[in-house]
CSV table of C-alpha atoms and ligand atoms in Angstrom, one decimal:
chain,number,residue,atom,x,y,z
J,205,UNK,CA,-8.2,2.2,-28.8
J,206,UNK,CA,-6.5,3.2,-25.7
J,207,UNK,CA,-4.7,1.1,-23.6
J,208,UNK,CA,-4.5,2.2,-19.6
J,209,UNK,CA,-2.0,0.9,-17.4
J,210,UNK,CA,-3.0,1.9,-14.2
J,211,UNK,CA,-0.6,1.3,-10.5
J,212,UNK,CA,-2.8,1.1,-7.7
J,213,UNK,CA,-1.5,1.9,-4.7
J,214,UNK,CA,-3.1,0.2,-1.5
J,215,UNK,CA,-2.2,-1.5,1.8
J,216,UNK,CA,-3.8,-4.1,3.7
J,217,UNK,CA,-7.7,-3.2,4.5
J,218,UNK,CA,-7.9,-0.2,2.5
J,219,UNK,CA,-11.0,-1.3,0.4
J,220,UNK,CA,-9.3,-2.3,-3.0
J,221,UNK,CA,-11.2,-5.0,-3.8
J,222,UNK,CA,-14.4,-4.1,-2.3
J,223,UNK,CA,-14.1,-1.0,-5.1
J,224,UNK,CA,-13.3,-3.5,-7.8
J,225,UNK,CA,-16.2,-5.6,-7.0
J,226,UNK,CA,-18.2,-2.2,-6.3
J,227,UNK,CA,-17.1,-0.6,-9.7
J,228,UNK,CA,-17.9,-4.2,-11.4
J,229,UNK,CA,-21.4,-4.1,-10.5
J,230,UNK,CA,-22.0,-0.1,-11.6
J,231,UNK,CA,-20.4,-0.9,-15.2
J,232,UNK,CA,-22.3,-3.8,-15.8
J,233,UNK,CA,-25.8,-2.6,-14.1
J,234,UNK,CA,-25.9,1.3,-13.2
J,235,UNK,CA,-23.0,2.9,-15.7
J,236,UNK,CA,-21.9,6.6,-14.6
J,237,UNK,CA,-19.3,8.1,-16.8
J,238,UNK,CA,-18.0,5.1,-17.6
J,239,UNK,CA,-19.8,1.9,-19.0
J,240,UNK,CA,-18.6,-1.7,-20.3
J,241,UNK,CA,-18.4,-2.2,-23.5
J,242,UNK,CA,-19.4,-5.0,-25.7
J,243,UNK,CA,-20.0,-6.4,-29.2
J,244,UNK,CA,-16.6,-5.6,-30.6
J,245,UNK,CA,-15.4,-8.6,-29.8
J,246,UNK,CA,-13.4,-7.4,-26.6
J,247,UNK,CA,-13.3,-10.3,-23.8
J,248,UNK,CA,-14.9,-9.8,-20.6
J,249,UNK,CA,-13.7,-11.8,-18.3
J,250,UNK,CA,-14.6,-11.0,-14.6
J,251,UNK,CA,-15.3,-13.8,-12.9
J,252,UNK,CA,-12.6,-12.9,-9.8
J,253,UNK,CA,-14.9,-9.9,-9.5
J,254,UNK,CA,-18.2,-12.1,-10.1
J,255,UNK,CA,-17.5,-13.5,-6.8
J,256,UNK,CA,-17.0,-10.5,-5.1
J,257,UNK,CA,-20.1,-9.1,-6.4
J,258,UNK,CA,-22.2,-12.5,-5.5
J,259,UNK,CA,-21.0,-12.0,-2.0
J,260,UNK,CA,-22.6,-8.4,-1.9
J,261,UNK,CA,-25.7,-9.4,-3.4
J,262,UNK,CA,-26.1,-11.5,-0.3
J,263,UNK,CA,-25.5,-8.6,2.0
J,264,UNK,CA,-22.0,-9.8,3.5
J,265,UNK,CA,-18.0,-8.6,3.2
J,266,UNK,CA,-16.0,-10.3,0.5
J,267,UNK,CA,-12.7,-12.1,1.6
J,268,UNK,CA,-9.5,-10.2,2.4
J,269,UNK,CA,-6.8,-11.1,-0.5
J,270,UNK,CA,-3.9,-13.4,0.0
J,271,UNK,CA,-0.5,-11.9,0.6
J,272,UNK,CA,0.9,-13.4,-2.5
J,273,UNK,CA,-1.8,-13.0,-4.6
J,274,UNK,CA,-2.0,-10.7,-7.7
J,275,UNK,CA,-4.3,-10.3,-10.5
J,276,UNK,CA,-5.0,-8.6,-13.4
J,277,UNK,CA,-8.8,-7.7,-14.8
J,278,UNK,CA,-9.5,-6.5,-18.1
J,279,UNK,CA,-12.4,-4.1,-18.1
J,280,UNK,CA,-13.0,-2.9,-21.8
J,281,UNK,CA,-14.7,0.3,-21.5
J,282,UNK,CA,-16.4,2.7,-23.0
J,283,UNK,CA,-16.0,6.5,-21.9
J,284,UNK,CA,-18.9,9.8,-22.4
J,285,UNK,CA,-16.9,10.3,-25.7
J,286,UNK,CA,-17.6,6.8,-27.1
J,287,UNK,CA,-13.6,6.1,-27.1
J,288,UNK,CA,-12.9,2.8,-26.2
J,289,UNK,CA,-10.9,1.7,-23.3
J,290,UNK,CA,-9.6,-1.4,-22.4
J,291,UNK,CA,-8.4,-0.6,-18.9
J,292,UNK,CA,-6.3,-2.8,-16.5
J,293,UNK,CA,-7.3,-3.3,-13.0
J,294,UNK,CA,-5.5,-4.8,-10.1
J,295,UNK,CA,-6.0,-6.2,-7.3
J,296,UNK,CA,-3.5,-7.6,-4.8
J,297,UNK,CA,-3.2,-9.0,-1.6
J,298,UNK,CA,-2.7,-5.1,0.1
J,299,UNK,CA,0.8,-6.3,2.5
J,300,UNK,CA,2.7,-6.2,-0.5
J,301,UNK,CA,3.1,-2.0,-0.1
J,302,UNK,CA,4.3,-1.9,3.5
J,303,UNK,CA,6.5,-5.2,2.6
J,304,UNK,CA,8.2,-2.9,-0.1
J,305,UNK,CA,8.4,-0.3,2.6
J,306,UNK,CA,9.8,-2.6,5.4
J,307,UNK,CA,12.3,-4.0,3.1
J,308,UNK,CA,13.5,-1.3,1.1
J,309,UNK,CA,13.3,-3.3,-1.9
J,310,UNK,CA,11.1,-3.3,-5.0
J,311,UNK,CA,10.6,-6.7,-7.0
J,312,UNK,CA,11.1,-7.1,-10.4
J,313,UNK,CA,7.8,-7.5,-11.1
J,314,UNK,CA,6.7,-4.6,-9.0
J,315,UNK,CA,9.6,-2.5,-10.9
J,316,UNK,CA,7.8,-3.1,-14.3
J,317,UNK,CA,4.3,-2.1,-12.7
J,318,UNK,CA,6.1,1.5,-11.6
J,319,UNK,CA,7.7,2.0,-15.4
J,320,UNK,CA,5.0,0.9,-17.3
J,321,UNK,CA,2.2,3.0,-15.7
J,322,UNK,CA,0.6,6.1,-16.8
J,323,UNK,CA,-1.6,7.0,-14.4
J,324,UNK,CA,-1.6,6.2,-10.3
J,325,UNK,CA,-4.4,5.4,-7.8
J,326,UNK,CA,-3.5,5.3,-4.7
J,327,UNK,CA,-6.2,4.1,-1.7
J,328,UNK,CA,-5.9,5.5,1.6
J,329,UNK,CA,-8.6,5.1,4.8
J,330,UNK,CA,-7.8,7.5,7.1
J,331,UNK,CA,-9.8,6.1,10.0
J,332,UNK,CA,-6.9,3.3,10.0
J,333,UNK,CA,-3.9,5.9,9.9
J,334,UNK,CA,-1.5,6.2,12.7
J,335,UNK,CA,-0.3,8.7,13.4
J,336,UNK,CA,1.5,10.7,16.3
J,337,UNK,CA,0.0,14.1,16.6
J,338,UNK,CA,1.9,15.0,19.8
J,339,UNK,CA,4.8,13.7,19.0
J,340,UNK,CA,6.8,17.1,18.2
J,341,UNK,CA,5.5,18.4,21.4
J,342,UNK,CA,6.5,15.6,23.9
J,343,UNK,CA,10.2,15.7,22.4
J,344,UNK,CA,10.1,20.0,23.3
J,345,UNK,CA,9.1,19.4,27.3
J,346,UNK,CA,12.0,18.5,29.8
J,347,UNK,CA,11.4,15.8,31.6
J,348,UNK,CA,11.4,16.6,35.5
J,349,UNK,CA,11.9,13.2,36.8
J,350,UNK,CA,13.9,10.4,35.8
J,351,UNK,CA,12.8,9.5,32.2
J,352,UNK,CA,10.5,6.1,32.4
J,353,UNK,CA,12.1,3.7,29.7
J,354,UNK,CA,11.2,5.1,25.7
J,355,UNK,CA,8.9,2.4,24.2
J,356,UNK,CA,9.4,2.7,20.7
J,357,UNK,CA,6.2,2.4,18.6
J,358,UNK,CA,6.6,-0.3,16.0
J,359,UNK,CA,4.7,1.5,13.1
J,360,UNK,CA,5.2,4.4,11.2
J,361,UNK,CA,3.7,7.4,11.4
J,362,UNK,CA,1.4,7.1,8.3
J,363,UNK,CA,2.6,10.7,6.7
J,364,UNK,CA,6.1,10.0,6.9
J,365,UNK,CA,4.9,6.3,5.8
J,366,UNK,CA,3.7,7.6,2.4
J,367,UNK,CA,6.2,10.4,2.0
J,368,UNK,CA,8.7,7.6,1.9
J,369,UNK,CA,6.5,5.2,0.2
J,370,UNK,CA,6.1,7.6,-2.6
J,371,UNK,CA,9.6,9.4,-2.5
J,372,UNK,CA,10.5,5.3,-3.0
J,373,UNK,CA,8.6,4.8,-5.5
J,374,UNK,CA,9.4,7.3,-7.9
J,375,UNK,CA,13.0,6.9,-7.5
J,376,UNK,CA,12.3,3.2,-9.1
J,377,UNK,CA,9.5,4.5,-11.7
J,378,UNK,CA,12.2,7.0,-12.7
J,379,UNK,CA,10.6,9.9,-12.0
J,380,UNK,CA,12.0,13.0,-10.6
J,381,UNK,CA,11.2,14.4,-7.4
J,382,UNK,CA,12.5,17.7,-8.6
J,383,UNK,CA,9.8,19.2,-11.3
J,384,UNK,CA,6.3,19.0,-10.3
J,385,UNK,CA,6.0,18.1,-14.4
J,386,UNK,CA,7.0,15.1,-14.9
J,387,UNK,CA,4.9,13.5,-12.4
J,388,UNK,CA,1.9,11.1,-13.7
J,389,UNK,CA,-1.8,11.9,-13.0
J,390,UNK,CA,-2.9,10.8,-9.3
J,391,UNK,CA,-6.3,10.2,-7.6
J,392,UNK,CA,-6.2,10.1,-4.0
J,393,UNK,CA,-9.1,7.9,-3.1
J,394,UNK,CA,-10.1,8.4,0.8
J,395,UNK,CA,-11.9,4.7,1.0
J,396,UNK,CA,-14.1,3.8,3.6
J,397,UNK,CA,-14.7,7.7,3.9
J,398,UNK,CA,-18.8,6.9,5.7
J,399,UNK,CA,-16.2,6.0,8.6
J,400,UNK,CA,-15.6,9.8,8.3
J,401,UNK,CA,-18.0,11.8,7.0
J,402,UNK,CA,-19.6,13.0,9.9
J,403,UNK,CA,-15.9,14.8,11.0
J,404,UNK,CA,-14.8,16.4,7.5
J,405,UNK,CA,-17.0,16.2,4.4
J,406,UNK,CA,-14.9,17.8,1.9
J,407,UNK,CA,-12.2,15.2,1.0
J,408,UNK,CA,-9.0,17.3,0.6
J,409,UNK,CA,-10.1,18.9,3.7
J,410,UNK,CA,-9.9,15.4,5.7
J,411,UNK,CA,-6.8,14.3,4.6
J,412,UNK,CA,-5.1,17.6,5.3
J,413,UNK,CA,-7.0,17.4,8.8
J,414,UNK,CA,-5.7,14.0,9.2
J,415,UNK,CA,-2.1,13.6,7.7
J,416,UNK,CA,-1.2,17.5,7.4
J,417,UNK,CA,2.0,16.7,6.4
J,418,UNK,CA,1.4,14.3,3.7
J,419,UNK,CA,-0.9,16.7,2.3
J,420,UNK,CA,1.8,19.4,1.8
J,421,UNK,CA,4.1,16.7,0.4
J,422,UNK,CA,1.6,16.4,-2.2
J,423,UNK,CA,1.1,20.2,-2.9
J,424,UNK,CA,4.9,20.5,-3.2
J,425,UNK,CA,5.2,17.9,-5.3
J,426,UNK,CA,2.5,17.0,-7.8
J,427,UNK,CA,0.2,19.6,-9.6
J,428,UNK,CA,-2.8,21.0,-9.4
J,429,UNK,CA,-4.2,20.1,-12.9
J,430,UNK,CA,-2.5,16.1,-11.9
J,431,UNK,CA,-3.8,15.7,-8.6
J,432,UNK,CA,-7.3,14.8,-7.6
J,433,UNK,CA,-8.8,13.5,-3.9
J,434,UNK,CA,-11.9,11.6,-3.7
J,435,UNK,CA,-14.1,10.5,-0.3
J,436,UNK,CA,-15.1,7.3,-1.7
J,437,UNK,CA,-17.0,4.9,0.2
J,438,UNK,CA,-17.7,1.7,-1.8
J,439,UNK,CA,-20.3,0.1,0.1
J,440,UNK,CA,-21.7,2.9,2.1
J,441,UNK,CA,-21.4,1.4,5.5
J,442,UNK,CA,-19.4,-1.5,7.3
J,443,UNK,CA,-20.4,-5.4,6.2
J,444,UNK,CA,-19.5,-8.6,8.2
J,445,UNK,CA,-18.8,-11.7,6.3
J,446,UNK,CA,-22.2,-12.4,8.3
J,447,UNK,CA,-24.2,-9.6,8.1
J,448,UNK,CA,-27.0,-10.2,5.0
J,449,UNK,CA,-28.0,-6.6,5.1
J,450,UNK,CA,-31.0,-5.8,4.0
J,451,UNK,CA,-30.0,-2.8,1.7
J,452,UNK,CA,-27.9,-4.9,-0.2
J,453,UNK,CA,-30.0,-8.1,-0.8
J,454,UNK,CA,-33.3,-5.9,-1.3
J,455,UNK,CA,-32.3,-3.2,-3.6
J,456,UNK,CA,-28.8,-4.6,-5.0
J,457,UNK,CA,-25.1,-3.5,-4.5
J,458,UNK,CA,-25.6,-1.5,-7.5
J,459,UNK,CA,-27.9,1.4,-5.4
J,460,UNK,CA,-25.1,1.1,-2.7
J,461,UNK,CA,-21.7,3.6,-2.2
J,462,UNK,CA,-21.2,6.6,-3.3
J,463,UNK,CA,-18.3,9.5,-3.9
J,464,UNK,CA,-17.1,13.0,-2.7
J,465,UNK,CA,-15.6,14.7,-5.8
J,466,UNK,CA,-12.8,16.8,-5.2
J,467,UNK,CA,-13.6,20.0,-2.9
J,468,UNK,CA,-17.5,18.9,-2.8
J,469,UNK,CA,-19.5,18.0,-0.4
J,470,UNK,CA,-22.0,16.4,-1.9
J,471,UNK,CA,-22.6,12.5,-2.4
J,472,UNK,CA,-22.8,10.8,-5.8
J,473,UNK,CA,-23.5,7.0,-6.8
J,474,UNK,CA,-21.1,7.0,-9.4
J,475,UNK,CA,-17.9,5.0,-8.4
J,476,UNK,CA,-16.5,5.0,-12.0
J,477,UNK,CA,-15.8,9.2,-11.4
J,478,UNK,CA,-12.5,8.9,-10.4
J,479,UNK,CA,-11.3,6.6,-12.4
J,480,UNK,CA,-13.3,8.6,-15.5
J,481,UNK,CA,-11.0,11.9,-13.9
J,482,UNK,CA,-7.6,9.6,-14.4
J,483,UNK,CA,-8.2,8.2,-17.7
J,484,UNK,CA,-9.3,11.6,-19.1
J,485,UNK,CA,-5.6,12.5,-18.2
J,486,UNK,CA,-3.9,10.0,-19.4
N,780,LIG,N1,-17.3,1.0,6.3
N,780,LIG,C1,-16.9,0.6,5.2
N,780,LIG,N2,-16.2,-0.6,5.2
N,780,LIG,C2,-15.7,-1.0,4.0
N,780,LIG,C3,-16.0,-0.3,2.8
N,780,LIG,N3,-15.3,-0.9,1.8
N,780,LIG,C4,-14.7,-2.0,2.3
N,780,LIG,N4,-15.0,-2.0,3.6
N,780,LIG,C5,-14.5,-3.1,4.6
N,780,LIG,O1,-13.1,-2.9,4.7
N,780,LIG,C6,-12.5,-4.2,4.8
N,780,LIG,C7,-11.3,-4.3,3.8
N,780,LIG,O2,-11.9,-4.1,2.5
N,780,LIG,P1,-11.1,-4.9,1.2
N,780,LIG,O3,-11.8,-4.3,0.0
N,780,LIG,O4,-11.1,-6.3,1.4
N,780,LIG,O5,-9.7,-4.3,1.4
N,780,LIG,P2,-8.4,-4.7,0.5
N,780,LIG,O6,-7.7,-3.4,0.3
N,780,LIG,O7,-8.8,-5.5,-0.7
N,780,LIG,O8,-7.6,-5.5,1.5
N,780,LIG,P3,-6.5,-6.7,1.2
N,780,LIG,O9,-7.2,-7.7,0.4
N,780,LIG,O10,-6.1,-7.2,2.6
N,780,LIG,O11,-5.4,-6.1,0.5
N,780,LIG,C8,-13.6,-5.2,4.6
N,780,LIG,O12,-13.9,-5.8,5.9
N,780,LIG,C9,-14.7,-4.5,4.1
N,780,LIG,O13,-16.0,-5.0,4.6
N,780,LIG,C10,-16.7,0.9,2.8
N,780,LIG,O14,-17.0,1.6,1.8
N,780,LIG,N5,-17.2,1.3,4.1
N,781,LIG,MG1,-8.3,-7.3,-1.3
């Protein structure tokens, strides 16, 4: 029996528990690569997720999660080589990353997260990235008149955001920045990614397009055979916490989403693929 740790790695609105609730629902009623297992006496207890799911089935956007909230699902699985899994999955309120950011401090129990992980997931939806293409450019011209007053923008730039984030994070998981070796398996999930699609279907593609320099940050610093980026949209198109779609009430949640594997362009319905790609390497 394997037991996987996993840290995932998402800010506010990035689609964390929407996947969870998503990836619920495939286990238990359309398995991929992955499927729930059962009569081995493993406990399945999902009922955070069960509500999630219940909202779907009814066509509507589950609820954002509480900034102090933090919560731990057991999913015993079951992968294509019949080896059992009992994987843990968070979900967390998503302002607990850029608080870490912010205040250059990691909590305790965020510290024992980082050094007792094995493998990393980290969500990113680019169609909510800042960033400041022009930047560079506007710093080169001279001004010719008197320079108006600088308004400082009061976030980040999103590739120097994760850089940091990242550069922060393995400093506390005791990892070294140096050799690309020693750094644990990643999946880069682009969430959200029908927002998009029609711009750049080939995931690694549109977050090079999109945070260049991030990108290269992650070429430099993690390897080939480590790192994989997925265009994962969970539900397939944007929900209200009103919107009883039709898709989802008629045909179930189950026949909704899908996933860009890495340098693909294709669609596929099965969420559990990344995940299957990150416990295969650890
Ligand atoms: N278009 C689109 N919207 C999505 C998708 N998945 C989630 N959303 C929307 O994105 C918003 C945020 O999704 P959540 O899953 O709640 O995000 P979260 O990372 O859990 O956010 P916090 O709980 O605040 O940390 C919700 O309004 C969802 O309806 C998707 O695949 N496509
Ligand atoms: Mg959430």
């Amino acid at each position: 029996m394997k037991n996987s740790e996993l840290l995932l790695l998402g800010g506010p609105n990035s689609g964390k528990t929407h996947y969870a609730g998503q990836l619920f629902g495939r286990l238990k009623r359309r398995p991929g690569a992955l499927k729930i297992r059962t009569g081995d006496g493993a406990t399945v207890n999902l009922s955070a997720l069960e509500d999630v799911l219940i909202k779907l089935e009814d066509g509507n956007a589950a609820e954002h999660t509480s900034f102090d909230q933090y919560s731990e699902i057991l999913f015993p699985l079951v992968d294509g080589n019949n080896a059992a899994i009992d994987l843990y999955w968070p979900d967390y309120g998503g302002e607990q990353l850029p608080q870490i950011f912010k205040q250059r401090e990691i909590t305790a129990d965020w510290r024992k997260r980082l050094q007792g992980s094995e493998g990393w997931l980290l969500f990113i939806r680019l169609s909510g990235e800042k960033t400041y293409p022009d930047a560079l450019s506007k710093l080169a011209t001279i001004p010719t008149s008197t320079p108006e007053e600088p308004t400082r923008p009061d976030i980040w730039d999103a590739n120097v955001y994760w850089i940091e984030l990242l550069q922060m994070l393995c400093h506390v998981a005791g990892i070294s920045l140096i050799s690309k070796d020693e750094k644990p398996p990643l999946t880069v999930i682009l969430s959200c990614f029908d927002e998009i699609i029609e711009e750049e279907k080939i995931p690694s593609e549109a977050l090079k397009k999109k945070l260049p320099l991030f990108h290269s940050f992650l070429q430099t610093n993690w390897s080939e055979e480590m790192t994989s980026i997925w265009g994962v949209s969970s539900l397939g198109k944007a929900l209200t916490p009103e919107s009883s779609d039709d898709d989802f009430i008629d045909d179930g949640p189950e026949y909704q989403g899908w996933v860009i594997a890495p340098d693909q362009a294709e669609k596929s319905h099965d969420l559990t693929a990344p995940l299957s790609w990150i416990l295969e390497k650890i």
